[in-house]
Each structure stands twice: as structure tokens, then as C-alpha cells.
Amino acid sequence: MKRVFFFLSAIAIVYCLTLVTSCSKNNEKDLTNPGTDTTGTGGTTCDTVNMKYAANVQPILSANCYSCHGNGSASGGISLDTYAKVLTQVNNGNLVGVITHATGYPAMPQGGAKLSDCKINTIKDWIARGAQNN
């Protein structure tokens, strides 16, 4: 009986040690290095501070909106190919409403997936800072 108890105790100790050591430092790099991938996609975290129109917002609009609302196209009477036209949609609340798929607004891009939270937050930050032509 002593042998069985000793054997089971030894297995329990080995199991506990394995469990403790295998999990102790798994995520140390993620916790100590800001900017590391927290999305599981291999990228970095989304920085949406001090967004600028030309550098940050216009490329999002160009890639996701211009096929219907730019380069001479004005689907639904809306064009986003100049700063002034984008500002009109910002000021009337349409830009944020459509990209966030808010109730009462048509979901954009139409027929496509909703913009990522990072892209939406980039646009929102730019608007919150005054939607400047910078």
C-alpha cells in the first residue's frame, strides 16, 4: 500500500511542477513589450493618436470608398475624393454613421466587410481633433 501511495504522490508532484513551469513565462514578452501583437494576426497594436488627414485618413478612404465615392464616381450623390467633400460628410455626421454601421445609416462599404476597429478609430480620432486638412 505504501508503494502505491508513494507512486501516486510522485505522479502528482511531477504533474504540479510541469503545470507551474509550463505557464510561468508564456506571455512575458506580450506583457513587457508594448506594441507587440495582441490581435493574433502577426501585426502590431493599433495606434490611433494624432491622426492626420493626408497620412492616415485619406488612404483608408481611398482604399475602401473611392470605388463608389471617388475618382469621378459619386454613388448616392456622395463623393469623398477631396478634403472639402469629406469634411461635409464629417460635419453632417454621415461619415462616422456609415462606417460604424450605426442605426439609421446605410452600412459602408456597401456589400463589403465593415472597416476594422483600427481604421474606424483612426477616422474618429482625426475627427475628434478637429478634422483638419493636415
Backbone as JSON, one array per atom type, in Angstrom:
{
  "sequence": "MKRVFFFLSAIAIVYCLTLVTSCSKNNEKDLTNPGTDTTGTGGTTCDTVNMKYAANVQPILSANCYSCHGNGSASGGISLDTYAKVLTQVNNGNLVGVITHATGYPAMPQGGAKLSDCKINTIKDWIARGAQNN",
  "N": [[0.81, -1.18, 0.0], [2.0, 1.2, 0.74], [3.74, 1.61, -1.37], [2.03, 2.17, -3.55], [0.82, 4.54, -2.69], [3.12, 6.17, -2.52], [3.92, 6.15, -5.22], [1.67, 7.38, -6.49], [1.8, 9.87, -5.25], [4.24, 10.81, -6.2], [3.65, 11.06, -8.94], [1.68, 13.05, -8.82], [3.18, 15.22, -7.84], [5.05, 15.61, -9.94], [3.28, 16.27, -11.98], [2.17, 18.69, -11.0], [4.48, 20.32, -10.88], [5.16, 20.39, -13.59], [2.94, 21.72, -14.64], [3.11, 24.24, -13.36], [5.64, 25.24, -14.22], [5.35, 25.27, -16.98], [3.6, 27.3, -17.61], [4.54, 29.65, -16.54], [6.06, 31.69, -17.84], [4.99, 32.13, -20.31], [3.63, 34.35, -21.55], [5.24, 36.5, -21.1], [6.72, 38.18, -22.84], [4.67, 39.48, -24.31], [3.52, 40.97, -22.26], [5.51, 42.68, -21.38], [6.46, 44.13, -23.53], [5.3, 46.78, -25.04], [3.25, 47.37, -27.89], [3.52, 44.99, -29.13], [2.15, 42.19, -30.9], [-1.18, 41.89, -30.2], [-3.37, 40.98, -31.31], [-3.28, 38.59, -32.57], [-2.74, 38.36, -35.21], [-0.27, 38.74, -36.22], [0.55, 41.32, -36.57], [1.0, 44.67, -35.31], [-0.15, 46.46, -32.4], [-2.91, 48.73, -32.64], [-2.39, 52.06, -33.32], [-3.9, 55.02, -32.7], [-3.49, 57.75, -32.31], [-3.21, 61.21, -32.7], [-3.98, 61.41, -35.45], [-3.77, 62.15, -38.93], [-5.1, 63.82, -41.8], [-4.03, 63.51, -44.53], [-2.01, 61.57, -44.21], [-3.15, 59.43, -42.76], [-6.06, 59.2, -42.8], [-7.06, 59.74, -45.44], [-5.8, 57.66, -47.02], [-7.24, 55.41, -46.07], [-9.85, 56.01, -46.86], [-9.44, 56.14, -49.62], [-8.71, 53.48, -50.25], [-10.99, 52.07, -49.48], [-13.36, 53.39, -50.15], [-13.31, 54.92, -52.5], [-13.93, 53.52, -54.85], [-16.63, 53.71, -55.23], [-17.22, 56.26, -54.36], [-15.41, 58.19, -55.29], [-12.79, 59.47, -57.46], [-14.21, 60.57, -59.62], [-16.57, 59.17, -59.4], [-19.74, 59.26, -57.85], [-21.54, 57.84, -56.09], [-24.83, 57.65, -54.95], [-24.85, 60.36, -54.81], [-22.73, 61.19, -53.32], [-19.44, 62.13, -52.92], [-16.09, 61.49, -52.05], [-13.61, 62.36, -52.72], [-12.13, 64.67, -52.25], [-10.77, 66.81, -49.72], [-12.6, 68.8, -48.85], [-15.08, 67.68, -49.57], [-15.12, 65.39, -48.0], [-15.09, 66.58, -45.49], [-17.63, 67.74, -45.46], [-19.24, 65.45, -45.14], [-18.3, 64.63, -42.68], [-19.1, 66.75, -41.03], [-21.9, 66.62, -41.18], [-22.37, 64.28, -39.9], [-22.57, 61.92, -41.27], [-20.31, 60.39, -42.14], [-19.1, 59.0, -39.92], [-21.37, 57.64, -39.06], [-22.0, 55.87, -41.23], [-19.68, 54.27, -41.5], [-19.49, 53.03, -39.05], [-21.67, 51.5, -39.05], [-24.02, 52.43, -37.88], [-27.32, 52.63, -36.51], [-29.86, 53.65, -38.7], [-28.25, 54.58, -40.69], [-26.84, 53.82, -43.9], [-24.96, 50.86, -44.21], [-21.53, 50.97, -44.75], [-18.41, 49.99, -46.2], [-20.56, 49.44, -48.92], [-21.89, 46.27, -49.46], [-19.52, 45.16, -48.7], [-17.13, 44.1, -46.19], [-17.28, 45.4, -42.88], [-15.26, 48.17, -41.93], [-12.15, 47.76, -40.19], [-11.83, 47.92, -36.61], [-9.61, 49.41, -35.94], [-9.21, 51.08, -38.2], [-11.63, 52.51, -38.18], [-11.38, 53.8, -35.69], [-9.15, 55.34, -36.23], [-10.17, 57.22, -38.06], [-12.14, 58.36, -36.41], [-10.52, 59.51, -34.39], [-9.15, 61.47, -35.83], [-11.31, 63.11, -36.53], [-12.17, 63.86, -33.95], [-10.08, 65.48, -33.23], [-10.53, 67.73, -34.62], [-10.78, 67.42, -37.37], [-8.88, 68.3, -39.29], [-7.26, 69.64, -42.24], [-4.68, 68.2, -42.77]],
  "CA": [[0.0, 0.0, 0.0], [2.9, 2.34, 0.78], [4.29, 1.8, -2.73], [1.0, 2.81, -4.38], [0.7, 5.92, -2.22], [4.34, 6.86, -2.94], [3.85, 6.29, -6.68], [0.66, 8.4, -6.81], [2.32, 11.16, -4.77], [5.28, 11.22, -7.15], [2.97, 11.5, -10.17], [1.02, 14.32, -8.52], [4.23, 16.25, -7.74], [5.56, 15.86, -11.29], [2.22, 16.97, -12.71], [2.1, 20.07, -10.5], [5.68, 21.03, -11.32], [5.03, 20.61, -15.03], [1.92, 22.74, -14.84], [3.63, 25.54, -12.9], [6.75, 25.72, -15.04], [4.98, 25.45, -18.37], [2.8, 28.51, -17.79], [5.06, 30.78, -15.79], [6.62, 32.77, -18.64], [4.43, 32.07, -21.66], [3.22, 35.62, -22.11], [6.08, 37.56, -20.57], [7.06, 39.12, -23.9], [3.49, 40.29, -24.6], [3.23, 41.88, -21.16], [6.59, 43.63, -21.13], [6.81, 44.88, -24.73], [4.16, 47.41, -25.67], [3.33, 47.4, -29.34], [3.58, 43.65, -29.69], [0.89, 41.71, -31.45], [-2.19, 41.44, -29.26], [-4.53, 40.62, -32.11], [-3.12, 37.24, -33.09], [-2.64, 38.41, -36.67], [1.12, 38.94, -36.6], [0.82, 42.74, -36.7], [1.2, 45.36, -34.05], [-1.37, 47.06, -31.89], [-3.39, 49.86, -33.43], [-2.11, 53.38, -32.77], [-4.83, 55.99, -33.28], [-3.27, 59.03, -31.66], [-2.74, 62.28, -33.58], [-4.19, 61.03, -36.84], [-3.75, 63.25, -39.89], [-5.91, 63.52, -42.98], [-3.27, 63.01, -45.69], [-1.2, 60.39, -43.89], [-3.87, 58.33, -42.14], [-7.47, 59.07, -43.15], [-7.25, 59.68, -46.9], [-5.51, 56.31, -47.55], [-8.34, 54.5, -45.72], [-10.96, 56.35, -47.76], [-9.05, 55.76, -50.98], [-8.73, 52.01, -50.39], [-12.27, 51.45, -49.14], [-14.54, 54.18, -50.53], [-13.19, 55.59, -53.79], [-14.5, 52.78, -55.98], [-18.0, 54.2, -55.41], [-17.36, 57.66, -53.94], [-14.21, 58.96, -55.62], [-12.27, 59.37, -58.83], [-15.28, 60.88, -60.56], [-17.8, 58.46, -59.03], [-20.44, 59.88, -56.72], [-22.69, 56.98, -55.81], [-25.75, 58.27, -53.99], [-24.59, 61.8, -54.77], [-21.67, 61.47, -52.35], [-18.06, 61.95, -53.36], [-15.14, 61.67, -50.96], [-12.28, 62.46, -53.3], [-11.42, 65.88, -51.82], [-10.92, 67.1, -48.3], [-13.83, 69.55, -48.64], [-16.23, 66.77, -49.66], [-15.07, 64.54, -46.81], [-15.47, 67.42, -44.36], [-19.09, 67.86, -45.49], [-19.79, 64.21, -44.56], [-17.94, 64.63, -41.27], [-19.91, 67.75, -40.34], [-23.31, 66.21, -41.08], [-22.41, 63.04, -39.12], [-22.73, 60.73, -42.11], [-19.12, 59.55, -42.28], [-19.0, 58.08, -38.78], [-22.57, 56.8, -39.06], [-21.96, 54.78, -42.21], [-18.55, 53.33, -41.29], [-19.71, 52.26, -37.82], [-22.92, 50.77, -39.26], [-24.97, 52.91, -36.88], [-28.73, 52.55, -36.86], [-30.35, 54.78, -39.48], [-27.27, 54.89, -41.75], [-26.51, 52.65, -44.72], [-23.67, 50.28, -43.86], [-20.5, 51.11, -45.77], [-18.62, 49.94, -47.64], [-21.74, 48.67, -49.32], [-21.58, 44.95, -49.99], [-18.22, 44.72, -48.21], [-16.99, 43.95, -44.75], [-17.12, 46.62, -42.09], [-13.87, 48.54, -41.69], [-11.62, 47.27, -38.92], [-11.93, 48.86, -35.5], [-8.46, 50.31, -36.01], [-9.48, 52.09, -39.23], [-12.72, 53.35, -37.68], [-10.84, 54.63, -34.63], [-8.27, 56.3, -36.88], [-11.03, 58.29, -38.58], [-12.76, 59.03, -35.27], [-9.52, 60.34, -33.73], [-8.94, 62.63, -36.7], [-12.48, 63.97, -36.36], [-12.14, 64.39, -32.58], [-9.04, 66.51, -33.16], [-10.94, 68.88, -35.42], [-10.87, 67.06, -38.79], [-8.06, 69.28, -40.0], [-6.68, 69.27, -43.54], [-3.23, 68.13, -42.49]],
  "C": [[0.86, 1.26, 0.0], [3.45, 2.64, -0.6], [3.3, 2.53, -3.62], [0.86, 4.27, -3.99], [1.91, 6.74, -2.66], [4.32, 7.13, -4.45], [2.87, 7.38, -7.08], [1.11, 9.79, -6.37], [3.37, 11.69, -5.74], [4.68, 11.72, -8.45], [2.32, 12.85, -9.95], [2.04, 15.46, -8.45], [4.77, 16.6, -9.12], [4.53, 16.64, -12.11], [2.14, 18.43, -12.29], [3.3, 20.89, -10.94], [5.63, 21.34, -12.81], [4.04, 21.72, -15.32], [2.45, 24.12, -14.48], [4.71, 26.07, -13.83], [6.34, 25.96, -16.49], [4.22, 26.74, -18.62], [3.43, 29.76, -17.21], [5.55, 31.94, -16.65], [6.08, 32.81, -20.06], [4.19, 33.42, -22.29], [4.06, 36.78, -21.63], [6.41, 38.59, -21.63], [5.88, 40.04, -24.22], [3.23, 41.32, -23.52], [4.29, 42.96, -21.0], [6.95, 44.46, -22.34], [5.58, 45.51, -25.35], [4.35, 47.47, -27.17], [3.44, 46.03, -29.96], [2.19, 43.23, -30.13], [-0.04, 41.23, -30.34], [-3.44, 40.99, -30.0], [-4.45, 39.2, -32.63], [-2.96, 37.2, -34.6], [-1.21, 38.62, -37.14], [1.48, 40.4, -36.77], [1.12, 43.37, -35.36], [-0.13, 45.96, -33.61], [-1.68, 48.32, -32.69], [-3.12, 51.17, -32.7], [-3.03, 54.38, -33.46], [-4.71, 57.34, -32.59], [-2.67, 60.0, -32.68], [-2.85, 61.93, -35.06], [-4.29, 62.28, -37.72], [-4.51, 62.82, -41.14], [-5.08, 62.86, -44.08], [-2.55, 61.69, -45.39], [-2.03, 59.19, -43.44], [-5.28, 58.12, -42.66], [-7.67, 58.9, -44.65], [-6.88, 58.31, -47.47], [-6.6, 55.29, -47.23], [-9.51, 54.74, -46.66], [-10.65, 55.9, -49.18], [-9.18, 54.26, -51.2], [-10.13, 51.42, -50.24], [-13.5, 52.15, -49.7], [-14.5, 54.7, -51.97], [-13.81, 54.82, -54.95], [-15.93, 53.23, -56.25], [-18.12, 55.71, -55.17], [-16.11, 58.49, -54.23], [-13.8, 58.76, -57.06], [-13.37, 59.59, -59.87], [-16.58, 60.16, -60.28], [-18.42, 59.16, -57.82], [-21.71, 59.09, -56.45], [-23.55, 57.61, -54.72], [-25.55, 59.76, -53.85], [-23.49, 62.18, -53.79], [-20.31, 61.14, -52.94], [-17.15, 62.26, -52.19], [-13.73, 61.91, -51.47], [-11.55, 63.78, -53.03], [-11.66, 66.08, -50.33], [-12.24, 67.81, -48.03], [-15.06, 68.65, -48.67], [-16.28, 65.82, -48.47], [-15.55, 65.33, -45.6], [-16.98, 67.62, -44.31], [-19.73, 66.64, -44.83], [-19.45, 64.07, -43.08], [-18.9, 65.55, -40.51], [-21.38, 67.36, -40.22], [-23.47, 64.86, -40.36], [-22.5, 61.77, -39.95], [-21.5, 59.83, -42.13], [-19.01, 58.54, -41.14], [-20.2, 57.13, -38.76], [-22.48, 55.63, -40.01], [-20.83, 53.79, -41.96], [-18.7, 52.52, -40.02], [-20.97, 51.4, -37.91], [-23.96, 51.13, -38.2], [-26.4, 52.8, -37.42], [-29.16, 53.82, -37.59], [-29.41, 55.21, -40.6], [-27.05, 53.64, -42.59], [-25.1, 52.15, -44.37], [-22.7, 50.39, -45.03], [-19.21, 50.47, -45.28], [-19.75, 48.97, -48.0], [-21.31, 47.34, -49.95], [-20.23, 44.41, -49.52], [-18.22, 44.59, -46.7], [-16.83, 45.31, -44.1], [-15.63, 46.9, -41.92], [-13.43, 48.01, -40.33], [-11.81, 48.34, -37.84], [-10.79, 49.87, -35.54], [-8.71, 51.42, -37.03], [-10.59, 53.04, -38.79], [-12.19, 54.3, -36.61], [-9.85, 55.66, -35.15], [-9.08, 57.5, -37.37], [-11.67, 59.06, -37.43], [-11.77, 59.94, -34.55], [-9.27, 61.61, -34.53], [-10.1, 63.61, -36.54], [-12.47, 64.63, -34.99], [-11.12, 65.5, -32.43], [-9.33, 67.67, -34.11], [-11.02, 68.64, -36.91], [-10.1, 68.05, -39.68], [-7.54, 68.73, -41.32], [-5.16, 69.27, -43.36], [-2.64, 66.83, -43.0]]
}
